[in-house]
């Protein structure tokens, strides 16, 4: 756990009580998908300045973009993408702070899913309150996530 002043972030603080699904959809051709989740920034998500910790933002990007891959699996262990792959690269740019108490949207898009490589993008926005009707205010970070399918290992 973290409080302003410690600068420590524990990824286990991102749980179903913290992150709520706002929207999810998959394209008709099953090649792309989008997920939007929301959360309120608590002390446990903050750096010593009282803003969303960069490690927390990176963990959100990693985990929420990976959830989008569920739309592109058969659900059968060992089939392509059934293990959701392993990260090849995660790139994030921090654009503005997201202060303690802020509500944020984490919007992820699965841009492409191939036989071995997938590409996802993520934007984190502050907004004026909870729910899908809340107005987005400031884009705080953007990023990309590339994954490699490792499901073939399940058949070994």
Coordinates of C-alpha atoms in Angstrom, one line a residue:
X1 CA 0.0 0.0 0.0
X2 CA 1.1 3.5 -0.6
X3 CA 0.3 6.9 0.8
X4 CA 1.5 10.3 -0.4
X5 CA 5.1 10.5 0.8
X6 CA 6.2 6.9 0.4
X7 CA 6.4 6.7 -3.4
X8 CA 5.8 2.9 -3.3
X9 CA 3.1 1.2 -5.4
X10 CA 1.9 -2.4 -5.0
X11 CA 0.2 -3.9 -8.1
X12 CA -2.0 -6.1 -5.9
X13 CA -4.0 -2.9 -5.1
X14 CA -5.6 -3.2 -8.6
X15 CA -8.6 -5.5 -8.0
X16 CA -12.2 -5.9 -8.9
X17 CA -13.2 -3.6 -6.1
X18 CA -11.0 -0.9 -7.6
X19 CA -11.5 -1.2 -11.3
X20 CA -15.0 -1.3 -12.8
X21 CA -16.1 -2.2 -16.4
X22 CA -17.8 0.7 -18.2
X23 CA -17.9 -0.6 -21.8
X24 CA -16.7 -3.6 -23.9
X25 CA -17.2 -4.5 -27.5
X26 CA -15.7 -6.5 -30.3
X27 CA -15.8 -5.8 -34.0
X28 CA -18.0 -7.9 -36.3
X29 CA -14.9 -9.4 -38.0
X30 CA -13.4 -10.4 -34.6
X31 CA -10.2 -8.5 -35.4
X32 CA -10.5 -5.6 -33.0
X33 CA -12.0 -4.9 -29.6
X34 CA -12.4 -2.1 -27.1
X35 CA -12.7 -2.0 -23.3
X36 CA -13.2 0.9 -21.0
X37 CA -12.9 0.6 -17.3
X38 CA -13.0 3.3 -14.6
X39 CA -11.6 3.7 -11.1
X40 CA -11.1 6.4 -8.5
X41 CA -7.5 7.1 -7.6
X42 CA -6.9 6.2 -3.9
X43 CA -3.9 6.8 -1.8
X44 CA -2.7 3.3 -2.5
X45 CA -2.4 4.2 -6.2
X46 CA -0.4 7.4 -5.6
X47 CA 3.2 8.6 -5.7
X48 CA 4.8 10.9 -3.0
X49 CA 3.2 13.9 -4.8
X50 CA -0.3 12.6 -4.4
X51 CA -0.8 11.7 -8.1
X52 CA -1.3 8.4 -9.9
X53 CA 2.0 6.5 -9.6
X54 CA 3.7 5.9 -13.0
X55 CA 4.0 2.2 -12.1
X56 CA 0.3 2.0 -11.4
X57 CA -0.5 3.6 -14.8
X58 CA 1.9 1.1 -16.4
X59 CA 0.3 -1.8 -14.5
X60 CA -3.2 -0.6 -15.7
X61 CA -2.0 -0.5 -19.3
X62 CA -0.4 -4.0 -19.0
X63 CA -3.4 -5.7 -17.3
X64 CA -6.4 -3.9 -19.0
X65 CA -5.0 -4.3 -22.5
X66 CA -4.4 -8.0 -21.8
X67 CA -8.0 -8.4 -20.8
X68 CA -9.0 -7.2 -24.3
X69 CA -7.4 -10.3 -25.7
X70 CA -10.1 -12.5 -24.1
X71 CA -12.4 -11.3 -27.0
X72 CA -10.0 -13.0 -29.4
X73 CA -9.7 -16.5 -27.8
X74 CA -11.8 -19.6 -28.2
X75 CA -11.7 -20.2 -24.5
X76 CA -10.0 -23.6 -25.0
X77 CA -6.7 -24.1 -23.2
X78 CA -3.9 -24.5 -25.8
X79 CA -5.7 -22.7 -28.6
X80 CA -4.2 -19.5 -30.0
X81 CA -4.0 -16.7 -27.4
X82 CA -5.6 -18.9 -24.7
X83 CA -2.8 -18.0 -22.3
X84 CA -3.1 -14.3 -23.3
X85 CA 0.5 -14.2 -24.4
X86 CA 3.6 -12.6 -22.9
X87 CA 4.6 -9.0 -23.1
X88 CA 7.1 -8.1 -25.8
X89 CA 7.0 -4.4 -25.2
X90 CA 5.1 -1.8 -23.1
X91 CA 5.5 1.8 -24.0
X92 CA 3.8 4.6 -22.0
X93 CA 4.0 8.4 -22.2
X94 CA 2.9 10.4 -19.2
X95 CA 1.1 13.6 -20.3
X96 CA -0.5 15.1 -17.2
X97 CA -0.9 14.2 -13.5
X98 CA -4.0 12.4 -12.3
X99 CA -4.5 13.6 -8.7
X100 CA -5.6 11.6 -5.7
X101 CA -9.5 11.4 -5.6
X102 CA -9.8 11.8 -9.4
X103 CA -11.9 9.4 -11.4
X104 CA -10.2 8.0 -14.5
X105 CA -11.2 6.1 -17.6
X106 CA -8.8 3.5 -18.9
X107 CA -9.7 2.9 -22.6
X108 CA -7.9 0.1 -24.4
X109 CA -8.2 -1.1 -28.0
X110 CA -7.0 -4.3 -29.4
X111 CA -5.7 -3.0 -32.8
X112 CA -4.5 -6.3 -34.3
X113 CA -4.3 -9.9 -33.3
X114 CA -2.1 -12.1 -35.5
X115 CA -1.0 -15.7 -35.3
X116 CA 1.9 -14.8 -33.0
X117 CA 1.8 -11.0 -32.3
X118 CA -0.9 -8.7 -31.0
X119 CA -0.9 -4.9 -30.6
X120 CA -3.0 -3.0 -28.1
X121 CA -3.3 0.7 -27.3
X122 CA -4.4 2.5 -24.1
X123 CA -5.4 6.0 -23.1
X124 CA -6.0 7.1 -19.5
X125 CA -8.3 10.1 -19.0
X126 CA -9.4 12.0 -15.9
X127 CA -13.1 12.6 -15.8
X128 CA -15.7 14.6 -13.8
X129 CA -17.2 11.6 -11.9
X130 CA -18.1 7.9 -12.1
X131 CA -20.2 6.3 -14.8
X132 CA -20.2 6.2 -18.6
X133 CA -22.0 9.6 -18.8
X134 CA -19.2 11.4 -17.0
X135 CA -17.3 14.0 -19.1
X136 CA -13.6 13.3 -19.9
X137 CA -11.4 16.1 -18.8
X138 CA -7.6 15.5 -19.5
X139 CA -5.7 12.7 -21.2
X140 CA -3.1 11.8 -18.6
X141 CA -1.2 9.0 -20.4
X142 CA -1.1 7.0 -23.6
X143 CA 0.6 3.8 -24.4
X144 CA 1.1 0.7 -26.5
X145 CA 1.4 -3.0 -25.6
X146 CA 2.7 -5.7 -27.9
X147 CA 2.3 -9.3 -26.9
X148 CA 3.6 -12.7 -28.2
X149 CA 1.3 -15.7 -28.2
X150 CA 2.7 -18.4 -25.9
X151 CA -0.3 -20.8 -26.1
X152 CA 1.7 -23.4 -28.1
X153 CA 3.6 -24.1 -24.9
X154 CA 0.4 -25.5 -23.3
X155 CA 0.6 -28.4 -25.9
X156 CA 4.2 -29.3 -25.1

